[in-house]
Amino acid sequence: ITVGDADDVIVYTYGRYDDVGKNKGPLNSTNPTGEGVLLRLTGDDAKKFISKYVNDYGAQAYELTDIDEAGEQKVKEFFESKFNSTDERPSDPNKPYYNDPNARVIDQYDLFENNCTTISCEGAQEGGTSAKFETETKVSFNPIGPSGGYTIKESINSPSGLQKSLQQQSEQSGSPVKNVTEKVKQQTKTSIEKGG
């Protein structure tokens, strides 16, 4: 999640950037839990992070056009509150954000329940967007007729699920989701050419 504009951007990114869960070890590298680390990047660090993911890793960038300035402030407050809830920093010297002041261990990461996608969606919802961060599954209880059934709504909890949902919403008329990947690529290239 980013807030601000191209010249004064803040990136908040959450993941398992530190120790994995209690069953860690070389034979259990797929452990789905660990320390949940929130990174707060500003200035050139934020610009380099965005550039790396969009230009080098092929990430997509989406703008939630219905989040106004007041809503953006609420998104920022959501992440700042989480970031400032602790002073604990990543403690594994083999990880890239070891003891970094821009990284805080805020909670327990869980691939299936509390991951980068769930935190990002919560933050965006704090801003008041009408974008959808859930999937709907219809379960029929009447095998005779086509109508009827239960609708089950589940939060999107995987990066690929969120990307698919955002892409679909960006293609719908009147949607608050806008794909701005090409614009972000151009901005980051121009910023790098200027030396920023």
Coordinates of N, CA and C in Angstrom, one line a residue:
I1 N 0.9 -1.2 0.0 CA 0.0 0.0 0.0 C 0.9 1.2 0.0
T2 N 0.6 2.2 -0.9 CA 1.3 3.5 -0.8 C 0.3 4.6 -0.6
V3 N 0.8 5.6 0.1 CA 0.1 6.9 0.3 C 1.0 8.0 -0.1
G4 N 0.4 9.1 -0.4 CA 1.2 10.3 -0.8 C 1.2 10.3 -2.3
D5 N 2.1 11.2 -2.8 CA 2.2 11.3 -4.3 C 3.6 10.9 -4.7
A6 N 4.0 11.0 -5.9 CA 5.2 10.5 -6.4 C 6.4 11.1 -5.7
D7 N 6.3 12.4 -5.3 CA 7.4 13.1 -4.7 C 7.5 12.8 -3.2
D8 N 6.4 12.5 -2.6 CA 6.4 12.3 -1.1 C 5.6 11.0 -0.8
V9 N 6.1 9.9 -1.3 CA 5.4 8.6 -1.1 C 5.8 7.9 0.1
I10 N 4.9 7.2 0.7 CA 5.2 6.2 1.8 C 4.7 4.9 1.4
V11 N 5.6 3.8 1.5 CA 5.2 2.5 1.2 C 5.0 1.7 2.5
Y12 N 3.9 1.0 2.7 CA 3.7 0.1 3.8 C 3.6 -1.3 3.2
T13 N 4.5 -2.2 3.6 CA 4.5 -3.5 3.1 C 4.6 -4.5 4.3
Y14 N 3.9 -5.6 4.3 CA 3.8 -6.5 5.5 C 4.2 -7.9 5.0
G15 N 4.9 -8.6 5.7 CA 5.2 -10.0 5.4 C 6.0 -10.7 6.5
R16 N 6.4 -11.9 6.1 CA 7.2 -12.7 7.1 C 8.7 -12.5 6.8
Y17 N 9.1 -11.3 7.2 CA 10.5 -10.9 6.9 C 11.5 -11.3 8.0
D18 N 11.0 -12.0 9.0 CA 11.9 -12.4 10.1 C 11.7 -13.9 10.3
D19 N 11.9 -14.3 11.6 CA 11.8 -15.8 11.9 C 10.5 -16.4 11.5
V20 N 10.6 -17.6 11.0 CA 9.4 -18.4 10.8 C 8.9 -19.0 12.1
G21 N 7.8 -19.7 12.1 CA 7.2 -20.2 13.3 C 8.0 -21.1 14.1
K22 N 7.4 -21.6 15.2 CA 8.2 -22.4 16.2 C 8.7 -23.7 15.6
N23 N 8.2 -24.2 14.5 CA 8.6 -25.4 13.9 C 9.6 -25.1 12.7
K24 N 10.3 -24.0 12.9 CA 11.3 -23.6 11.8 C 12.5 -24.6 11.7
G25 N 13.1 -24.5 10.6 CA 14.3 -25.3 10.4 C 14.4 -25.7 9.0
P26 N 15.6 -26.2 8.6 CA 15.8 -26.5 7.2 C 14.9 -27.6 6.6
L27 N 14.3 -28.4 7.5 CA 13.4 -29.4 7.0 C 11.9 -28.9 7.0
N28 N 11.7 -27.7 7.4 CA 10.4 -27.2 7.5 C 10.3 -25.8 6.9
S29 N 10.9 -25.6 5.8 CA 11.0 -24.2 5.2 C 9.7 -23.7 4.6
T30 N 8.7 -24.6 4.6 CA 7.4 -24.2 4.1 C 6.4 -23.8 5.2
N31 N 6.9 -23.6 6.4 CA 6.1 -23.3 7.6 C 5.3 -22.0 7.2
P32 N 3.9 -22.0 7.4 CA 3.1 -20.9 7.0 C 3.1 -19.7 8.0
T33 N 3.7 -19.9 9.1 CA 3.6 -18.8 10.2 C 5.0 -18.2 10.4
G34 N 5.0 -17.2 11.2 CA 6.3 -16.5 11.5 C 6.0 -15.1 12.1
E35 N 7.0 -14.4 12.3 CA 6.8 -13.0 12.8 C 6.4 -12.1 11.7
G36 N 5.3 -11.4 11.9 CA 4.7 -10.5 10.9 C 5.4 -9.1 11.0
V37 N 6.1 -8.8 10.0 CA 6.9 -7.5 10.0 C 6.3 -6.5 9.0
L38 N 6.1 -5.3 9.6 CA 5.6 -4.2 8.8 C 6.7 -3.3 8.4
L39 N 7.0 -3.1 7.2 CA 8.0 -2.1 6.7 C 7.3 -0.8 6.4
R40 N 8.0 0.3 6.8 CA 7.6 1.6 6.4 C 8.7 2.3 5.7
L41 N 8.5 2.5 4.4 CA 9.6 3.1 3.6 C 9.2 4.4 3.0
T42 N 10.1 5.4 3.1 CA 9.9 6.7 2.6 C 11.0 7.1 1.6
G43 N 10.8 8.2 1.0 CA 11.8 8.8 0.1 C 12.3 7.9 -0.9
D44 N 13.6 7.9 -1.1 CA 14.3 7.1 -2.1 C 14.1 5.6 -1.9
D45 N 14.0 5.2 -0.6 CA 13.8 3.7 -0.3 C 12.4 3.3 -0.8
A46 N 11.4 4.2 -0.7 CA 10.0 3.9 -1.2 C 10.0 3.8 -2.7
K47 N 10.7 4.8 -3.3 CA 10.7 4.8 -4.8 C 11.5 3.6 -5.4
K48 N 12.6 3.2 -4.7 CA 13.3 2.0 -5.2 C 12.5 0.7 -5.0
F49 N 11.8 0.6 -3.9 CA 10.9 -0.5 -3.6 C 9.8 -0.6 -4.7
I50 N 9.2 0.5 -5.0 CA 8.1 0.5 -6.0 C 8.7 0.1 -7.4
S51 N 9.8 0.7 -7.7 CA 10.4 0.4 -9.0 C 10.8 -1.0 -9.2
K52 N 11.4 -1.6 -8.1 CA 11.8 -3.0 -8.2 C 10.7 -3.9 -8.4
Y53 N 9.6 -3.7 -7.7 CA 8.4 -4.6 -7.8 C 7.7 -4.4 -9.2
V54 N 7.5 -3.2 -9.6 CA 6.8 -2.9 -10.8 C 7.6 -3.2 -12.1
N55 N 8.9 -2.7 -12.1 CA 9.7 -2.9 -13.3 C 10.4 -4.2 -13.3
D56 N 10.9 -4.7 -12.2 CA 11.7 -5.9 -12.2 C 10.9 -7.2 -12.0
Y57 N 9.9 -7.1 -11.1 CA 9.1 -8.3 -10.8 C 7.8 -8.4 -11.4
G58 N 7.4 -7.4 -12.2 CA 6.1 -7.5 -13.0 C 4.9 -7.3 -12.1
A59 N 5.0 -6.6 -11.0 CA 3.8 -6.3 -10.1 C 2.9 -5.4 -10.9
Q60 N 1.6 -5.4 -10.5 CA 0.6 -4.5 -11.1 C 0.4 -3.5 -10.0
A61 N 0.1 -2.2 -10.4 CA -0.3 -1.1 -9.5 C -1.7 -0.7 -9.8
Y62 N -2.5 -0.6 -8.7 CA -3.9 -0.1 -8.8 C -4.1 1.1 -7.9
E63 N -4.9 2.0 -8.4 CA -5.3 3.2 -7.6 C -6.7 3.0 -7.2
L64 N -7.0 3.3 -6.0 CA -8.4 3.3 -5.5 C -8.9 4.7 -5.6
T65 N -9.6 5.1 -6.7 CA -9.9 6.5 -7.0 C -10.9 7.1 -6.0
D66 N -11.6 6.2 -5.3 CA -12.6 6.8 -4.4 C -12.1 7.1 -3.0
I67 N -10.8 6.9 -2.8 CA -10.2 7.3 -1.5 C -9.7 8.7 -1.6
D68 N -10.3 9.6 -1.0 CA -9.9 11.1 -1.0 C -8.8 11.3 -0.1
E69 N -8.4 12.6 0.1 CA -7.3 13.0 0.9 C -7.6 12.6 2.4
A70 N -8.8 12.8 2.9 CA -9.2 12.4 4.2 C -9.1 10.8 4.4
G71 N -9.5 10.1 3.4 CA -9.5 8.7 3.4 C -8.0 8.2 3.4
E72 N -7.2 8.8 2.6 CA -5.8 8.5 2.6 C -5.1 8.7 3.9
Q73 N -5.5 9.7 4.6 CA -5.0 10.0 6.0 C -5.4 8.9 6.9
K74 N -6.6 8.3 6.7 CA -7.1 7.2 7.6 C -6.3 5.9 7.3
V75 N -5.9 5.7 6.0 CA -5.1 4.6 5.6 C -3.7 4.7 6.3
K76 N -3.2 5.9 6.2 CA -1.9 6.2 6.8 C -1.9 6.0 8.3
E77 N -3.0 6.5 9.0 CA -3.1 6.3 10.4 C -3.3 4.8 10.8
F78 N -3.9 4.0 10.0 CA -4.1 2.6 10.2 C -2.7 1.9 10.3
F79 N -1.9 2.2 9.3 CA -0.6 1.6 9.2 C 0.4 2.2 10.3
E80 N 0.3 3.5 10.5 CA 1.2 4.1 11.5 C 0.9 3.5 12.9
S81 N -0.4 3.3 13.2 CA -0.8 2.8 14.5 C -0.2 1.4 14.6
K82 N -0.3 0.5 13.6 CA 0.3 -0.8 13.7 C 1.9 -0.7 13.8
F83 N 2.5 0.2 13.0 CA 3.9 0.3 13.1 C 4.4 0.8 14.4
N84 N 3.7 1.7 15.0 CA 4.1 2.3 16.3 C 3.6 1.5 17.5
S85 N 2.9 0.4 17.3 CA 2.4 -0.4 18.4 C 3.5 -1.2 19.1
T86 N 4.7 -1.2 18.5 CA 5.8 -2.0 19.1 C 7.2 -1.3 18.7
D87 N 8.2 -1.6 19.5 CA 9.6 -1.2 19.1 C 10.4 -2.4 18.6
E88 N 9.8 -3.6 18.6 CA 10.5 -4.8 18.2 C 10.9 -4.8 16.8
R89 N 12.1 -5.1 16.5 CA 12.7 -5.1 15.1 C 13.0 -6.5 14.8
P90 N 13.1 -6.8 13.5 CA 13.5 -8.2 13.1 C 14.8 -8.6 13.7
S91 N 14.9 -9.8 14.2 CA 16.1 -10.2 15.0 C 17.0 -11.2 14.3
D92 N 16.6 -11.7 13.1 CA 17.3 -12.7 12.4 C 18.4 -12.0 11.6
P93 N 19.7 -12.1 11.9 CA 20.7 -11.5 11.2 C 20.9 -12.0 9.7
N94 N 20.2 -13.1 9.4 CA 20.3 -13.6 8.0 C 19.2 -13.1 7.1
K95 N 18.3 -12.2 7.7 CA 17.2 -11.7 6.9 C 17.5 -10.3 6.5
P96 N 16.9 -9.8 5.4 CA 17.3 -8.5 4.8 C 17.0 -7.3 5.7
Y97 N 16.0 -7.3 6.6 CA 15.6 -6.2 7.4 C 16.0 -6.3 8.9
Y98 N 17.1 -7.1 9.1 CA 17.6 -7.3 10.5 C 17.9 -5.9 11.2
N99 N 17.2 -5.7 12.3 CA 17.4 -4.6 13.2 C 17.2 -3.2 12.5
D100 N 16.5 -3.3 11.4 CA 16.2 -2.0 10.6 C 15.2 -1.2 11.3
P101 N 15.4 0.1 11.4 CA 14.5 1.0 12.1 C 13.2 1.2 11.3
N102 N 13.2 0.9 10.0 CA 12.0 1.0 9.2 C 11.2 -0.3 9.2
A103 N 11.5 -1.3 10.1 CA 10.8 -2.6 10.1 C 10.4 -2.8 11.6
R104 N 9.2 -3.3 11.8 CA 8.7 -3.6 13.1 C 8.0 -4.9 13.1
V105 N 8.2 -5.8 14.1 CA 7.5 -7.0 14.2 C 6.2 -6.6 14.9
I106 N 5.1 -6.7 14.2 CA 3.8 -6.2 14.8 C 2.9 -7.3 15.3
D107 N 3.0 -8.5 14.8 CA 2.1 -9.6 15.2 C 2.6 -10.9 14.6
Q108 N 1.8 -11.9 14.6 CA 2.1 -13.2 14.1 C 1.5 -13.3 12.7
Y109 N 2.4 -13.6 11.7 CA 2.0 -13.8 10.3 C 1.5 -15.2 10.2
D110 N 0.4 -15.3 9.4 CA -0.1 -16.6 9.1 C -0.6 -16.6 7.6
L111 N 0.1 -17.4 6.9 CA -0.2 -17.5 5.4 C -1.7 -17.6 5.1
F112 N -2.5 -18.3 5.9 CA -3.9 -18.5 5.6 C -4.8 -17.6 6.3
E113 N -4.4 -16.8 7.3 CA -5.3 -15.9 8.0 C -4.9 -14.5 8.1
N114 N -3.6 -14.2 8.3 CA -3.1 -12.9 8.5 C -1.8 -12.7 7.7
N115 N -2.0 -12.3 6.5 CA -0.8 -12.2 5.5 C -0.8 -10.8 4.9
C116 N 0.1 -10.6 3.9 CA 0.2 -9.4 3.2 C -1.1 -8.9 2.6
T117 N -1.9 -9.8 2.1 CA -3.1 -9.4 1.4 C -4.2 -9.0 2.4
T118 N -4.3 -9.7 3.5 CA -5.4 -9.3 4.5 C -5.1 -8.0 5.1
I119 N -3.8 -7.7 5.4 CA -3.4 -6.4 6.0 C -3.6 -5.3 5.0
S120 N -3.3 -5.5 3.8 CA -3.4 -4.5 2.7 C -4.9 -4.2 2.5
C121 N -5.8 -5.2 2.5 CA -7.2 -5.0 2.3 C -7.8 -4.2 3.5
E122 N -7.4 -4.6 4.7 CA -7.8 -3.8 5.9 C -7.5 -2.4 5.8
G123 N -6.2 -2.1 5.4 CA -5.8 -0.7 5.3 C -6.6 0.1 4.3
A124 N -6.8 -0.5 3.1 CA -7.6 0.1 2.1 C -9.0 0.4 2.5
Q125 N -9.6 -0.6 3.3 CA -11.0 -0.4 3.7 C -11.1 0.8 4.8
E126 N -10.0 1.0 5.5 CA -10.0 2.1 6.5 C -10.1 3.4 5.7
G127 N -9.7 3.5 4.5 CA -9.8 4.7 3.7 C -11.2 4.9 3.1
G128 N -12.1 3.9 3.3 CA -13.4 4.1 2.8 C -13.7 3.7 1.4
T129 N -12.8 2.9 0.8 CA -13.1 2.5 -0.6 C -14.3 1.6 -0.7
S130 N -14.9 1.7 -1.9 CA -16.0 0.7 -2.2 C -15.5 -0.5 -3.0
A131 N -14.2 -0.5 -3.2 CA -13.7 -1.7 -3.9 C -14.0 -2.9 -3.1
K132 N -14.2 -4.1 -3.8 CA -14.5 -5.3 -3.1 C -13.3 -6.1 -2.8
F133 N -13.2 -6.5 -1.6 CA -12.1 -7.4 -1.1 C -12.6 -8.7 -0.6
E134 N -13.6 -9.2 -1.3 CA -14.1 -10.5 -1.0 C -14.6 -11.2 -2.2
T135 N -14.6 -12.5 -2.1 CA -15.2 -13.3 -3.2 C -16.5 -13.9 -2.8
E136 N -17.4 -14.2 -3.8 CA -18.7 -14.8 -3.5 C -18.8 -16.1 -4.1
T137 N -19.2 -17.1 -3.3 CA -19.5 -18.4 -3.8 C -20.9 -18.7 -3.5
K138 N -21.6 -19.2 -4.5 CA -23.0 -19.6 -4.3 C -23.1 -21.0 -4.1
V139 N -23.8 -21.4 -3.1 CA -24.0 -22.8 -2.8 C -25.5 -23.1 -2.8
S140 N -25.9 -24.0 -3.7 CA -27.3 -24.3 -3.9 C -27.8 -25.2 -2.8
F141 N -29.0 -24.9 -2.3 CA -29.6 -25.9 -1.4 C -30.9 -26.5 -2.0
N142 N -31.2 -26.1 -3.3 CA -32.3 -26.6 -4.0 C -31.9 -27.2 -5.3
P143 N -31.7 -28.6 -5.3 CA -31.2 -29.2 -6.5 C -32.2 -29.2 -7.7
I144 N -33.4 -28.9 -7.4 CA -34.5 -28.9 -8.5 C -34.5 -27.6 -9.3
G145 N -34.4 -26.5 -8.6 CA -34.5 -25.2 -9.4 C -33.2 -24.5 -9.4
P146 N -33.1 -23.6 -10.5 CA -31.8 -22.8 -10.6 C -31.8 -21.7 -9.6
S147 N -32.9 -21.3 -9.1 CA -32.9 -20.1 -8.2 C -32.7 -20.6 -6.7
G148 N -32.4 -19.7 -5.9 CA -32.2 -20.1 -4.5 C -30.7 -20.4 -4.3
G149 N -30.4 -20.5 -3.0 CA -29.1 -20.9 -2.7 C -28.5 -19.9 -1.6
Y150 N -27.5 -20.3 -1.0 CA -26.8 -19.5 -0.1 C -25.6 -18.8 -0.8
T151 N -25.4 -17.6 -0.4 CA -24.2 -16.9 -0.9 C -23.2 -16.8 0.2
I152 N -22.0 -17.4 0.0 CA -21.0 -17.3 1.0 C -20.0 -16.3 0.6
K153 N -19.7 -15.3 1.4 CA -18.7 -14.3 1.1 C -17.4 -14.6 1.9
E154 N -16.3 -14.7 1.3 CA -15.0 -14.9 1.9 C -14.0 -13.8 1.6
S155 N -13.3 -13.4 2.5 CA -12.3 -12.4 2.3 C -11.2 -13.0 1.4
I156 N -10.7 -12.1 0.5 CA -9.6 -12.6 -0.4 C -8.3 -12.6 0.5
N157 N -7.6 -13.8 0.5 CA -6.5 -13.9 1.4 C -5.2 -14.4 0.7
S158 N -5.2 -14.2 -0.6 CA -3.9 -14.5 -1.4 C -3.6 -13.4 -2.3
P159 N -2.3 -13.2 -2.5 CA -1.9 -12.1 -3.5 C -2.5 -12.3 -4.9
S160 N -2.5 -13.6 -5.4 CA -3.0 -13.9 -6.7 C -4.5 -13.6 -6.7
G161 N -5.3 -14.0 -5.7 CA -6.7 -13.7 -5.6 C -7.0 -12.2 -5.6
L162 N -6.2 -11.5 -4.9 CA -6.4 -10.0 -4.8 C -6.1 -9.4 -6.2
Q163 N -5.0 -9.8 -6.8 CA -4.7 -9.2 -8.1 C -5.7 -9.5 -9.1
K164 N -6.2 -10.8 -9.1 CA -7.3 -11.1 -10.1 C -8.6 -10.3 -9.8
S165 N -8.9 -10.1 -8.6 CA -10.1 -9.3 -8.2 C -9.9 -7.8 -8.6
L166 N -8.7 -7.3 -8.3 CA -8.5 -5.9 -8.7 C -8.5 -5.7 -10.2
Q167 N -7.9 -6.6 -10.9 CA -7.9 -6.5 -12.4 C -9.3 -6.6 -13.0
Q168 N -10.1 -7.5 -12.4 CA -11.5 -7.6 -12.9 C -12.3 -6.3 -12.6
Q169 N -12.1 -5.8 -11.4 CA -12.8 -4.5 -11.0 C -12.3 -3.4 -11.9
S170 N -11.0 -3.3 -12.2 CA -10.5 -2.2 -13.0 C -11.1 -2.2 -14.4
E171 N -11.6 -3.3 -14.9 CA -12.2 -3.4 -16.2 C -13.7 -3.1 -16.3
Q172 N -14.3 -2.9 -15.1 CA -15.7 -2.6 -15.0 C -15.9 -1.1 -15.0
S173 N -16.9 -0.7 -15.8 CA -17.3 0.7 -15.9 C -17.8 1.2 -14.5
G174 N -17.3 2.4 -14.1 CA -17.7 3.0 -12.8 C -17.0 2.4 -11.6
S175 N -16.1 1.5 -11.8 CA -15.4 0.9 -10.7 C -14.4 1.9 -10.1
P176 N -14.1 1.9 -8.8 CA -13.1 2.8 -8.2 C -11.7 2.3 -8.3
V177 N -11.6 1.1 -8.9 CA -10.3 0.5 -9.1 C -9.7 0.8 -10.5
K178 N -8.5 1.4 -10.6 CA -7.9 1.8 -11.8 C -6.5 1.2 -11.9
N179 N -6.3 0.5 -13.0 CA -4.9 0.0 -13.2 C -4.0 1.1 -13.7
V180 N -3.0 1.4 -12.9 CA -2.1 2.5 -13.2 C -0.6 2.0 -13.3
T181 N -0.5 0.7 -13.7 CA 0.8 0.1 -13.8 C 1.7 0.9 -14.7
E182 N 1.3 1.2 -15.9 CA 2.1 1.9 -16.9 C 2.5 3.3 -16.4
K183 N 1.6 3.9 -15.8 CA 1.9 5.3 -15.3 C 3.0 5.2 -14.2
V184 N 2.9 4.2 -13.3 CA 3.8 4.0 -12.2 C 5.2 3.6 -12.8
K185 N 5.2 2.8 -13.8 CA 6.5 2.4 -14.5 C 7.1 3.7 -15.1
Q186 N 6.4 4.5 -15.7 CA 6.9 5.7 -16.3 C 7.4 6.7 -15.2
Q187 N 6.7 6.8 -14.1 CA 7.1 7.7 -13.1 C 8.4 7.2 -12.4
T188 N 8.5 5.9 -12.2 CA 9.7 5.4 -11.6 C 10.9 5.5 -12.5
K189 N 10.7 5.3 -13.8 CA 11.8 5.5 -14.8 C 12.3 6.9 -14.8
T190 N 11.3 7.9 -14.8 CA 11.7 9.3 -14.8 C 12.4 9.7 -13.5
S191 N 11.9 9.2 -12.4 CA 12.6 9.5 -11.1 C 14.0 8.9 -11.1
I192 N 14.2 7.7 -11.6 CA 15.6 7.1 -11.6 C 16.5 7.9 -12.5
E193 N 16.0 8.4 -13.7 CA 16.8 9.2 -14.7 C 17.2 10.5 -14.0
K194 N 16.3 11.1 -13.2 CA 16.7 12.3 -12.5 C 17.6 12.1 -11.3
G195 N 17.8 10.8 -11.0 CA 18.7 10.5 -9.9 C 18.0 10.4 -8.5
G196 N 16.7 10.3 -8.5 CA 15.9 10.2 -7.3 C 15.3 8.9 -7.0

